[in-house]
Amino acid sequence: MTYTVRAPAKINLHLGVGAPREDGFHPLLTVYQAVGVCDDVSMSRSAGWSLRVDVPDWIDPELVPLDGDNIVHRAALLLAAHHGLTEVHAEASIAKQIPVAGGMAGGSADAAAALVALDRLWELETSDDDLLQIAGVLGSDVPFALIGGTALGTGRGELVEPVADDATWWWVAVCHDVGMSTPAVYRHFDELHPDASPEPPSADDLLEAIAVGDVHALAATLHNDLQQAAFDLRPDLAEVIAFGEGEGALRGMISGSGPTCVFLNESADDARAVASAFSEKGHETVLVTHGPVAGAHVVTYA
Ligand code: ATP
């Protein structure tokens, strides 16, 4: 029996960041959206543990660890420990489509997918609340990858609440070969904002734009507190955003901590036109996608 679970990448429509807490984490007020760029994680029965990773030609396989540093292995150990199991038995494989270290939470998606797949494989019937709690220990973005859709994230991002969102929003994601370190971007944010408020900025206007399904209002209210820090570390990103907006995207911004740049468009056709312009300019990995889509879900029962 093999369970394959698909989990989506995320875009932060709003990423409000407060001053670091005593535990070192930054308090966030974020609005996540799951988009249709997904990784698949498959789990089969096995006497031991093994992990393989398949990547498309535009992802460097060296970027994804195969040992205990892979978040899928950590997810397996944590789920097992939650049920009093001391060993993990599974043949795990990850089919990646989400850029690595791109600010689209690819590792988090894999962790969420692994939790759902192993819960089925090992017949654990873990409650939703427990899965969300385990996910939050694995990483701040992992609970969102479980629920998908559009959601408000608070705490350090791990406390998630679904947001009603009936629209289809069309995105272009421009990926980069060299990723960025999320901790380095946060460190630079702290240098830029030594007097940051402990309360991250609210997303009320953006949530209103989603509630009424107004793409122009959403474009006007997209917000990422990490953008300036990402621009400072990678000045080329500001040019990428200016180019996309010049080609007709309603608004471009850095996804999460970067370096992926995402562009909101008025329609699918507009998104395809912006993507073509980037391709003609020589950008190799340009994805057209839409959100919101479902969180981690089983796609095969073979
Ligand atoms: P976020 O948006 O949550 O900050 P990200 O998209 O920027 O995440 P990831 O793709 O999750 O970054 O990868 C961050 C690092 O995690 C990688 O550089 C890699 O070393 C490590 N990693 C561990 N497991 C995985 C995995 N399954 N897939 C990708 N990277 C992984």
Short mmCIF file of C-alpha atoms and ligand atoms in Angstrom, two decimals:
data_model
loop_
_atom_site.label_atom_id
_atom_site.label_comp_id
_atom_site.label_asym_id
_atom_site.label_seq_id
_atom_site.Cartn_x
_atom_site.Cartn_y
_atom_site.Cartn_z
CA MET A 1 0.00 0.00 0.00
CA THR A 2 1.36 3.43 -1.00
CA TYR A 3 -0.19 6.68 0.16
CA THR A 4 0.66 9.73 -1.89
CA VAL A 5 -0.20 13.06 -0.31
CA ARG A 6 -0.07 16.35 -2.19
CA ALA A 7 0.68 19.58 -0.32
CA PRO A 8 0.73 23.14 -1.67
CA ALA A 9 3.24 25.98 -1.68
CA LYS A 10 2.17 29.16 0.06
CA ILE A 11 2.25 32.85 -0.65
CA ASN A 12 2.03 35.37 2.19
CA LEU A 13 -0.49 37.96 1.00
CA HIS A 14 0.27 39.90 4.17
CA LEU A 15 3.39 39.32 6.24
CA GLY A 16 3.40 41.58 9.26
CA VAL A 17 6.44 41.11 11.50
CA GLY A 18 6.84 42.33 15.08
CA ALA A 19 9.92 42.73 17.30
CA PRO A 20 11.51 39.40 18.31
CA ARG A 21 9.93 37.65 21.34
CA GLU A 22 11.94 36.40 24.30
CA ASP A 23 12.21 32.96 22.66
CA GLY A 24 13.86 34.59 19.62
CA PHE A 25 10.90 34.05 17.28
CA HIS A 26 9.25 37.01 15.58
CA PRO A 27 5.54 37.48 16.25
CA LEU A 28 3.70 37.39 12.92
CA LEU A 29 0.36 38.44 11.63
CA THR A 30 0.17 36.84 8.24
CA VAL A 31 -2.42 35.94 5.65
CA TYR A 32 -1.41 32.79 3.86
CA GLN A 33 -2.71 31.54 0.55
CA ALA A 34 -2.10 28.02 -0.75
CA VAL A 35 -1.34 28.00 -4.49
CA GLY A 36 -1.33 25.22 -7.07
CA VAL A 37 2.40 24.48 -7.04
CA CYS A 38 2.60 21.27 -5.04
CA ASP A 39 4.99 18.61 -3.78
CA ASP A 40 3.87 14.97 -3.54
CA VAL A 41 5.09 12.81 -0.67
CA SER A 42 4.60 9.02 -0.97
CA MET A 43 4.87 6.52 1.86
CA SER A 44 4.95 2.72 1.54
CA ARG A 45 5.43 -0.05 4.06
CA SER A 46 9.00 -1.08 4.73
CA ALA A 47 11.03 -2.91 7.37
CA GLY A 48 13.25 0.16 7.83
CA TRP A 49 13.42 3.85 6.86
CA SER A 50 14.50 5.18 3.48
CA LEU A 51 14.02 8.51 1.72
CA ARG A 52 14.44 9.50 -1.90
CA VAL A 53 13.83 12.86 -3.55
CA ASP A 54 12.93 13.43 -7.22
CA VAL A 55 13.32 16.93 -8.61
CA PRO A 56 12.51 18.60 -11.93
CA ASP A 57 15.53 19.72 -13.99
CA TRP A 58 15.34 23.29 -12.63
CA ILE A 59 15.84 22.20 -8.99
CA ASP A 60 19.34 21.23 -7.82
CA PRO A 61 18.95 17.87 -6.00
CA GLU A 62 21.94 18.73 -3.78
CA LEU A 63 19.81 21.37 -2.05
CA VAL A 64 17.52 18.81 -0.45
CA PRO A 65 19.06 16.77 2.39
CA LEU A 66 18.37 13.02 2.41
CA ASP A 67 19.44 12.37 5.99
CA GLY A 68 17.88 13.26 9.34
CA ASP A 69 17.96 16.95 8.38
CA ASN A 70 15.15 16.38 5.90
CA ILE A 71 11.99 17.71 7.49
CA VAL A 72 10.12 14.60 6.30
CA HIS A 73 12.32 12.44 8.52
CA ARG A 74 11.78 14.83 11.44
CA ALA A 75 8.02 14.68 10.83
CA ALA A 76 8.11 10.87 10.90
CA LEU A 77 10.03 10.81 14.19
CA LEU A 78 7.73 13.34 15.84
CA LEU A 79 4.51 11.61 14.74
CA ALA A 80 5.88 8.27 15.89
CA ALA A 81 6.95 9.70 19.27
CA HIS A 82 3.49 11.24 19.74
CA HIS A 83 2.07 7.70 19.57
CA GLY A 84 4.80 6.17 21.76
CA LEU A 85 6.60 4.51 18.84
CA THR A 86 10.37 4.53 19.01
CA GLU A 87 11.16 3.50 15.42
CA VAL A 88 9.98 4.74 12.05
CA HIS A 89 9.31 2.25 9.27
CA ALA A 90 8.51 3.55 5.81
CA GLU A 91 9.82 3.92 2.28
CA ALA A 92 9.43 7.67 1.75
CA SER A 93 9.74 9.59 -1.49
CA ILE A 94 9.29 13.26 -2.26
CA ALA A 95 8.47 14.55 -5.75
CA LYS A 96 9.39 18.23 -5.59
CA GLN A 97 7.86 21.03 -7.64
CA ILE A 98 8.07 23.78 -5.01
CA PRO A 99 11.28 25.84 -5.25
CA VAL A 100 13.79 25.00 -2.50
CA ALA A 101 14.63 27.85 -0.08
CA GLY A 102 12.40 30.05 -2.22
CA GLY A 103 10.11 31.51 0.45
CA MET A 104 7.20 29.31 -0.66
CA ALA A 105 7.46 26.86 2.26
CA GLY A 106 8.36 23.77 0.24
CA GLY A 107 9.89 21.98 3.20
CA SER A 108 6.83 22.80 5.29
CA ALA A 109 4.55 21.37 2.58
CA ASP A 110 6.58 18.13 2.60
CA ALA A 111 6.33 17.92 6.38
CA ALA A 112 2.55 18.36 6.30
CA ALA A 113 2.23 15.78 3.52
CA ALA A 114 4.42 13.32 5.44
CA LEU A 115 2.29 13.67 8.58
CA VAL A 116 -0.92 12.90 6.65
CA ALA A 117 0.64 10.03 4.65
CA LEU A 118 2.22 8.36 7.69
CA ASP A 119 -0.91 8.79 9.77
CA ARG A 120 -2.70 6.68 7.10
CA LEU A 121 0.14 4.22 6.52
CA TRP A 122 0.59 3.51 10.22
CA GLU A 123 -3.21 3.59 10.87
CA LEU A 124 -2.79 6.06 13.72
CA GLU A 125 -5.99 8.12 13.32
CA THR A 126 -4.34 11.17 14.90
CA SER A 127 -6.87 13.90 15.71
CA ASP A 128 -6.81 17.10 13.64
CA ASP A 129 -5.86 19.12 16.74
CA ASP A 130 -2.92 16.83 17.49
CA LEU A 131 -1.74 16.90 13.87
CA LEU A 132 -1.83 20.71 13.92
CA GLN A 133 0.08 20.76 17.20
CA ILE A 134 2.78 18.38 15.88
CA ALA A 135 2.94 20.45 12.69
CA GLY A 136 3.55 23.62 14.71
CA VAL A 137 6.51 21.99 16.45
CA LEU A 138 8.02 21.05 13.06
CA GLY A 139 7.85 24.60 11.71
CA SER A 140 5.80 27.79 11.75
CA ASP A 141 4.39 27.24 8.23
CA VAL A 142 3.57 23.53 8.59
CA PRO A 143 0.09 23.90 10.17
CA PHE A 144 -0.97 26.12 7.26
CA ALA A 145 0.21 23.50 4.75
CA LEU A 146 -2.20 21.08 6.46
CA ILE A 147 -5.26 23.31 6.19
CA GLY A 148 -4.50 25.15 2.92
CA GLY A 149 -6.97 27.61 1.39
CA THR A 150 -6.53 31.15 2.63
CA ALA A 151 -5.87 31.57 6.35
CA LEU A 152 -4.84 34.01 9.03
CA GLY A 153 -1.66 33.03 10.87
CA THR A 154 -0.68 34.43 14.27
CA GLY A 155 1.80 33.52 17.01
CA ARG A 156 4.92 32.78 14.96
CA GLY A 157 2.61 31.79 12.09
CA GLU A 158 1.67 28.40 13.51
CA LEU A 159 -1.76 29.39 14.89
CA VAL A 160 -3.99 29.22 11.82
CA GLU A 161 -7.60 30.15 11.24
CA PRO A 162 -9.29 29.67 7.84
CA VAL A 163 -10.42 32.82 5.98
CA ALA A 164 -13.45 32.57 3.64
CA ASP A 165 -12.16 33.19 0.11
CA ASP A 166 -14.46 32.43 -2.85
CA ALA A 167 -12.32 34.06 -5.54
CA THR A 168 -9.63 32.59 -7.81
CA TRP A 169 -6.50 34.74 -7.75
CA TRP A 170 -3.99 34.38 -10.58
CA TRP A 171 -0.30 34.49 -9.72
CA VAL A 172 3.02 34.37 -11.50
CA ALA A 173 5.97 33.12 -9.46
CA VAL A 174 9.47 33.97 -10.69
CA CYS A 175 11.97 31.57 -9.10
CA HIS A 176 15.72 31.95 -8.67
CA ASP A 177 18.48 29.35 -8.72
CA VAL A 178 20.14 30.62 -5.57
CA GLY A 179 17.86 30.53 -2.52
CA MET A 180 17.92 32.79 0.52
CA SER A 181 18.32 31.94 4.18
CA THR A 182 15.15 32.82 6.10
CA PRO A 183 17.11 33.49 9.36
CA ALA A 184 19.47 35.87 7.50
CA VAL A 185 16.52 37.89 6.18
CA TYR A 186 14.98 38.12 9.67
CA ARG A 187 18.35 39.18 11.12
CA HIS A 188 18.54 41.99 8.60
CA PHE A 189 14.92 42.96 9.35
CA ASP A 190 16.00 43.40 13.00
CA GLU A 191 18.90 45.64 11.93
CA LEU A 192 16.56 47.76 9.81
CA HIS A 193 13.88 47.99 12.54
CA PRO A 194 15.56 48.15 15.97
CA ASP A 195 12.40 49.85 17.33
CA ALA A 196 9.84 47.47 15.78
CA SER A 197 6.58 47.20 17.70
CA PRO A 198 5.90 43.87 19.42
CA GLU A 199 2.51 43.96 17.63
CA PRO A 200 2.79 43.12 13.92
CA PRO A 201 0.77 45.36 11.58
CA SER A 202 -2.84 44.31 10.99
CA ALA A 203 -4.24 42.93 7.73
CA ASP A 204 -7.76 44.38 8.05
CA ASP A 205 -7.83 46.13 4.64
CA LEU A 206 -6.47 43.07 2.86
CA LEU A 207 -9.01 40.80 4.56
CA GLU A 208 -11.78 43.16 3.41
CA ALA A 209 -10.44 42.95 -0.18
CA ILE A 210 -10.59 39.15 0.01
CA ALA A 211 -14.09 39.23 1.52
CA VAL A 212 -15.42 41.24 -1.44
CA GLY A 213 -13.25 39.45 -4.02
CA ASP A 214 -11.75 42.68 -5.43
CA VAL A 215 -8.45 41.97 -7.21
CA HIS A 216 -7.47 45.66 -7.45
CA ALA A 217 -8.07 46.16 -3.72
CA LEU A 218 -6.09 43.00 -2.99
CA ALA A 219 -3.21 44.24 -5.17
CA ALA A 220 -3.23 47.57 -3.30
CA THR A 221 -3.12 45.93 0.12
CA LEU A 222 -0.50 43.16 -0.43
CA HIS A 223 2.14 43.69 2.25
CA ASN A 224 5.46 42.10 3.20
CA ASP A 225 7.51 43.53 6.06
CA LEU A 226 10.51 41.43 4.99
CA GLN A 227 10.65 42.89 1.48
CA GLN A 228 13.14 45.69 2.18
CA ALA A 229 15.46 43.30 4.04
CA ALA A 230 15.29 40.87 1.09
CA PHE A 231 15.98 43.71 -1.40
CA ASP A 232 19.03 44.80 0.60
CA LEU A 233 20.45 41.28 0.52
CA ARG A 234 19.50 40.71 -3.13
CA PRO A 235 19.24 44.04 -5.00
CA ASP A 236 18.34 42.22 -8.26
CA LEU A 237 14.92 41.37 -6.82
CA ALA A 238 13.67 44.98 -6.93
CA GLU A 239 14.33 44.99 -10.69
CA VAL A 240 12.42 41.73 -11.13
CA ILE A 241 9.41 43.25 -9.39
CA ALA A 242 9.59 46.47 -11.42
CA PHE A 243 9.78 44.43 -14.64
CA GLY A 244 6.69 42.33 -13.82
CA GLU A 245 4.66 45.39 -12.88
CA GLY A 246 5.81 47.07 -16.11
CA GLU A 247 4.55 44.06 -18.07
CA GLY A 248 1.03 44.36 -16.69
CA ALA A 249 0.94 42.55 -13.34
CA LEU A 250 -1.24 44.46 -10.88
CA ARG A 251 1.37 44.13 -8.15
CA GLY A 252 4.57 42.21 -7.45
CA MET A 253 6.20 41.36 -4.15
CA ILE A 254 8.67 39.04 -2.48
CA SER A 255 7.17 35.73 -1.37
CA GLY A 256 7.84 35.26 2.36
CA SER A 257 11.56 35.81 2.95
CA GLY A 258 12.36 35.49 -0.78
CA PRO A 259 13.87 35.19 -3.25
CA THR A 260 10.81 34.02 -5.24
CA CYS A 261 8.90 37.05 -6.55
CA VAL A 262 5.13 36.69 -6.95
CA PHE A 263 2.83 38.80 -9.10
CA LEU A 264 -0.93 39.20 -8.78
CA ASN A 265 -2.78 39.47 -12.09
CA GLU A 266 -6.26 40.44 -13.17
CA SER A 267 -6.89 37.21 -15.12
CA ALA A 268 -5.32 33.90 -16.20
CA ASP A 269 -4.51 35.41 -19.61
CA ASP A 270 -2.76 38.37 -18.00
CA ALA A 271 -0.76 35.99 -15.82
CA ARG A 272 0.31 33.98 -18.89
CA ALA A 273 1.34 37.20 -20.68
CA VAL A 274 3.47 38.35 -17.73
CA ALA A 275 5.05 34.89 -17.47
CA SER A 276 5.89 34.94 -21.20
CA ALA A 277 7.55 38.34 -20.80
CA PHE A 278 9.75 36.95 -18.02
CA SER A 279 10.63 33.88 -20.11
CA GLU A 280 11.55 36.03 -23.10
CA LYS A 281 13.75 38.11 -20.81
CA GLY A 282 15.66 34.92 -19.94
CA HIS A 283 14.14 33.87 -16.61
CA GLU A 284 14.18 30.08 -16.71
CA THR A 285 11.71 29.15 -14.01
CA VAL A 286 8.47 31.08 -14.18
CA LEU A 287 5.29 29.46 -12.88
CA VAL A 288 1.70 30.49 -13.55
CA THR A 289 -0.55 29.36 -10.74
CA HIS A 290 -3.70 30.21 -8.81
CA GLY A 291 -5.02 30.11 -5.31
CA PRO A 292 -6.53 29.24 -3.00
CA VAL A 293 -6.15 25.45 -3.27
CA ALA A 294 -6.55 22.61 -0.76
CA GLY A 295 -4.07 21.76 1.98
CA ALA A 296 -2.32 18.38 2.30
CA HIS A 297 -4.60 15.66 0.92
CA VAL A 298 -4.33 12.04 -0.16
CA VAL A 299 -4.29 11.68 -3.96
CA THR A 300 -3.74 7.93 -4.50
CA TYR A 301 -4.59 4.72 -2.77
CA ALA A 302 -2.52 2.39 -4.97
P1 ATP B 1 9.92 29.10 4.21
O1 ATP B 1 9.13 29.84 3.18
O2 ATP B 1 9.06 28.26 5.14
O3 ATP B 1 10.95 29.92 4.92
P2 ATP B 1 11.52 28.08 2.10
O4 ATP B 1 10.56 27.78 1.00
O5 ATP B 1 12.27 29.36 2.01
O6 ATP B 1 10.74 27.98 3.45
P3 ATP B 1 12.41 25.37 2.04
O7 ATP B 1 12.24 24.98 0.61
O8 ATP B 1 11.41 24.87 3.00
O9 ATP B 1 12.57 26.94 2.19
O10 ATP B 1 13.90 24.90 2.44
C1 ATP B 1 14.65 25.49 3.47
C2 ATP B 1 15.82 24.53 3.78
O11 ATP B 1 15.31 23.37 4.41
C3 ATP B 1 16.53 24.00 2.54
O12 ATP B 1 17.61 24.83 2.23
C4 ATP B 1 16.96 22.60 2.91
O13 ATP B 1 18.29 22.57 3.37
C5 ATP B 1 16.10 22.21 4.10
N1 ATP B 1 15.14 21.08 3.86
C6 ATP B 1 14.89 20.09 4.71
N2 ATP B 1 13.95 19.26 4.22
C7 ATP B 1 13.57 19.75 3.03
C8 ATP B 1 12.62 19.35 2.07
N3 ATP B 1 11.87 18.25 2.23
N4 ATP B 1 12.47 20.12 0.98
C9 ATP B 1 13.23 21.24 0.82
N5 ATP B 1 14.16 21.65 1.69
C10 ATP B 1 14.33 20.93 2.80
#
